[in-house]
C-alpha positions in Angstrom: 106.8 114.7 107.6 107.7 118.0 105.8 109.4 121.1 107.1 106.8 122.0 109.8 109.5 122.1 112.5 111.1 125.1 110.7 109.8 128.6 110.1 108.9 129.8 106.6 112.1 131.9 106.4 114.1 128.7 107.2 112.4 126.7 104.5 113.1 126.5 100.8 111.2 124.5 98.2 112.4 123.6 94.7 110.1 121.9 92.3 110.7 120.6 88.7 109.6 123.1 86.1 106.0 122.7 85.0 104.9 121.2 88.4 102.6 123.0 90.8 104.5 124.5 93.7 103.9 127.0 96.5 107.0 128.8 95.3 108.1 129.3 91.7 110.4 126.6 90.4 114.0 127.5 90.3 117.0 126.2 88.4 119.8 127.6 90.5 120.6 128.5 94.2 119.6 132.0 95.3 119.8 133.9 98.6 116.6 132.3 100.1 118.1 128.9 99.3 121.4 129.6 100.9 119.7 130.9 104.1 117.3 127.9 104.5 117.8 125.1 107.0 115.1 122.8 105.6 115.3 122.1 101.9 112.3 120.5 100.2 112.6 119.1 96.6 109.7 117.8 94.6 109.6 115.8 91.3 113.4 116.1 90.7 116.3 113.8 90.1 118.7 114.2 93.0 121.5 114.9 90.5 119.6 118.2 89.7 120.0 119.4 93.2 123.4 117.9 94.1 124.6 121.3 95.2 123.0 120.5 98.6 126.3 119.0 99.4 127.8 122.5 99.4 125.0 124.1 101.3 126.2 126.2 104.2 123.2 125.8 106.6 121.0 122.9 105.6 119.9 120.6 108.4 117.0 118.7 106.9 116.2 117.4 103.4 112.7 116.5 102.3 112.5 114.7 98.9 109.0 114.1 97.5 108.5 112.1 94.4 112.1 112.4 93.5 114.6 109.9 92.0 117.8 109.1 93.8 120.0 106.8 91.8 123.7 105.9 91.7 124.5 109.0 89.5 123.0 111.5 92.0 126.3 112.9 93.2 128.6 111.8 90.4 129.5 115.4 89.7 130.8 115.8 93.3 132.4 112.5 94.1 134.4 113.6 97.1 132.0 116.1 98.6 130.2 115.5 101.9 127.4 117.4 103.7 128.0 117.1 107.5 125.3 119.5 108.6 122.2 117.6 107.5 120.9 115.4 110.3 117.4 114.5 108.9 116.3 113.1 105.5 112.7 112.3 104.6 112.1 110.4 101.4 108.4 110.5 100.6 107.3 108.6 97.5 110.8 108.9 96.1 112.5 106.1 94.2 115.8 105.2 95.9 118.1 102.6 94.5 120.0 100.3 97.0 123.2 102.0 95.9 121.7 105.4 96.8 121.1 104.3 100.4 124.9 103.9 100.7 125.1 107.5 99.3 122.7 108.7 102.0 125.0 107.5 104.8 128.4 108.3 103.2 127.5 111.7 101.7 125.6 112.8 104.9 127.8 111.5 107.8 125.9 113.6 110.3 122.6 111.8 109.5 120.6 110.8 112.6 117.0 110.5 111.3 115.8 108.8 108.1 112.2 108.4 107.0 111.4 106.3 103.9 108.0 105.9 102.2 108.4 103.9 99.0 106.6 105.3 95.8 103.2 103.8 95.0 104.4 102.2 91.7 107.5 100.5 92.9 107.3 96.8 94.0 109.3 93.5 93.9 112.2 95.4 95.6 115.0 93.4 97.2 115.2 95.2 100.5 117.7 92.8 101.9 120.4 94.7 100.1 119.1 97.9 101.7 119.3 96.2 105.1 122.9 95.3 104.5 123.7 98.9 103.7 122.0 100.0 106.9 124.0 97.7 109.1 127.3 98.5 107.3 126.9 102.3 107.1 124.1 103.3 109.5 125.6 102.8 112.9 125.1 106.5 113.8 121.4 106.5 112.9 119.1 107.2 115.9 115.7 107.3 114.3 114.3 105.2 111.4 110.9 105.1 109.8 110.3 102.6 107.1 106.7 102.5 106.1 104.9 100.6 103.3 102.0 103.1 102.9 100.6 101.5 99.8 100.9 97.9 100.8 103.1 97.1 97.9 104.7 93.6 97.6 108.5 93.2 97.8 110.8 90.4 97.1 112.9 90.4 100.3 112.8 92.2 103.6 115.4 94.4 105.3 116.1 91.6 107.7 117.8 92.1 111.1 118.6 95.6 112.2 120.6 94.6 115.3 123.6 96.2 113.8 122.1 99.7 114.2 123.5 99.9 117.7 122.6 103.6 118.3 119.0 103.4 117.0 116.6 104.8 119.6 113.4 105.1 117.6 112.0 102.7 115.0 108.7 102.9 113.2 108.3 100.1 110.7 106.0 97.7 109.0 106.5 94.3 110.5 106.8 92.8 107.0 109.9 94.9 106.2 111.5 92.8 109.0 110.2 89.3 108.3 109.0 89.3 104.7 105.9 90.3 102.7 102.7 88.2 103.1 100.3 87.9 100.2 97.4 90.3 100.5 94.2 88.4 101.6 91.1 88.6 99.4 89.2 91.1 101.5 86.6 93.8 101.3 88.7 96.0 103.5 89.0 99.5 101.9 92.8 99.2 102.2 92.8 96.2 99.9 89.7 96.7 97.8 90.5 96.1 94.1 94.1 95.6 94.9 95.9 94.0 92.0 98.1 92.1 94.5 95.2 90.5 96.4 95.2 86.7 96.6 92.9 84.6 94.5 89.9 83.0 96.1 91.5 79.5 96.1 94.9 80.8 97.5 96.4 78.4 100.0 97.1 80.5 103.1 98.2 77.5 105.2 100.9 76.8 102.7 101.9 80.5 102.6 102.2 80.5 106.4 104.3 77.4 106.5 106.7 78.7 103.8 108.1 81.4 106.1 110.8 80.6 108.6 110.2 81.3 112.3 111.2 84.8 113.5 112.0 86.7 116.7 112.1 90.3 117.6 115.3 89.5 119.6 117.1 88.6 116.4 115.7 91.6 114.4 115.9 94.6 116.7 118.8 96.5 118.4 118.9 96.6 122.2 119.4 100.4 122.0 115.7 101.0 121.2 113.7 103.4 123.4 110.6 103.7 121.2 109.2 101.0 118.9 106.2 101.3 116.6 105.2 98.2 114.6 102.6 98.4 111.8 100.6 95.4 110.6 97.4 95.4 108.6 94.4 93.9 110.3 93.4 91.6 107.4 96.8 90.1 107.6 96.7 89.6 111.3 93.5 87.5 110.9 95.2 85.3 108.3 98.9 85.1 109.2 99.2 86.1 112.8 95.9 84.7 114.2 97.2 82.7 117.2 99.2 83.7 120.2 102.2 81.6 119.1 102.4 83.3 115.7 102.4 86.9 117.0 101.6 87.5 120.7 104.4 85.2 121.9 106.9 87.3 119.8 105.9 90.4 121.6 106.0 88.6 125.0 109.6 87.5 124.2 110.5 91.1 123.4 108.9 92.7 126.5 110.4 90.1 128.9 114.0 90.2 127.5 116.5 91.8 129.9 118.5 93.3 127.1 115.7 95.6 126.0 115.7 97.5 129.3 115.9 100.9 127.4 112.6 100.4 125.7 110.1 102.9 127.1 107.2 102.9 124.5 105.8 100.2 122.3 103.0 100.6 119.8 101.9 97.4 118.0 98.7 95.6 117.3 97.4 93.9 120.4 100.5 94.6 122.5 98.2 95.7 125.4 96.5 92.3 125.3 99.9 90.6 125.7 100.7 92.7 128.7 97.4 91.9 130.3 97.9 88.2 129.7 101.2 88.3 131.4 99.7 90.1 134.4 102.1 90.0 137.4 104.8 88.2 135.4 105.5 91.6 133.7 106.0 94.7 135.8 106.7 98.3 134.8 104.4 98.6 131.9 101.1 100.5 131.7 98.5 99.7 129.1 97.4 102.9 127.3 95.3 101.1 124.7 95.2 97.6 123.3 97.8 98.7 120.8 100.0 100.9 122.9 101.9 100.5 126.2 104.3 102.7 128.1 106.9 102.0 130.7 106.1 103.4 134.2 107.8 103.5 137.6 107.4 100.4 139.6 108.0 102.0 143.0 104.4 103.2 143.6 102.2 101.8 140.9 98.6 103.1 140.8 95.6 101.0 140.1 95.3 102.3 136.6 98.9 101.3 135.9 98.3 97.6 136.9 97.4 95.6 133.8 94.2 93.4 134.0 94.9 89.8 133.2 93.0 88.6 130.1 93.6 84.9 129.5 93.6 84.6 125.7 95.4 81.2 125.9 96.3 79.7 122.6 93.2 81.1 120.8 93.1 83.7 118.1 94.8 86.9 118.7 91.7 88.8 117.5 89.6 87.4 120.4 90.5 90.0 123.0 88.6 92.1 125.5 88.2 95.7 124.5 89.6 98.3 126.9 87.1 100.0 129.0 
């Protein structure tokens, strides 16, 4: 998630004055900066490091706890950085207008990772989704992860327009909408200010969301898909095969997703086992992970066991041996 794929001599870090840093804070470019391929900025406004657009060698940007707003590159309105192919935004506040900047100022961008900051919620991500579809056709890898379980007003929506996307790692809720956090003793939710009250009507909450389908949300170009979904929410909102398992089944049996080689999602292995001989070419690694395999000479280990979970709860599944 940082610059680990680059050597120390190829990495440069710039941190806001007064913040702890492995390297001293700097206020202007120097020789180490100009030679670096991975630039890491912490606790800065992007406007303070807008000179990255003129960098001669940069390939990757990592922004931790930074602010990227519509004024980020106002001093260089016509400049573009074509060398940068990877941007990681970790705990950084990014306006929907800034996402347009990300694609237009960095036309060579192929990989984007976004982890929202822990104090930012009620965001309207549908506007971000529209920017992705309009400007992000060249994107090949996208990670969009709600690490802190923060509520948001609207999801990204369909990403079908990202026709070159090969790898997607995303919280399911970023595609279909945020579900209210169950009142739970799970460490992840313990003392969360966003947890539902004891008398919260979950049936009404479930019914308030429209039906959804992976076929309408994901591009057919995908080769790798990782879906994240919190266990407490599975038990409340996705507790039957129709509400969740059938959605995965539809994805795995769709002809147009023939490029898909790897899927990681809660209980996806159970879905493959349920389908049995109806679905060929997939090996169950764990209950949450499957891989496509050759169907010419399948081994015994590659043949999924059939577990009939019928219409019952998705959580009632047989553990892998």
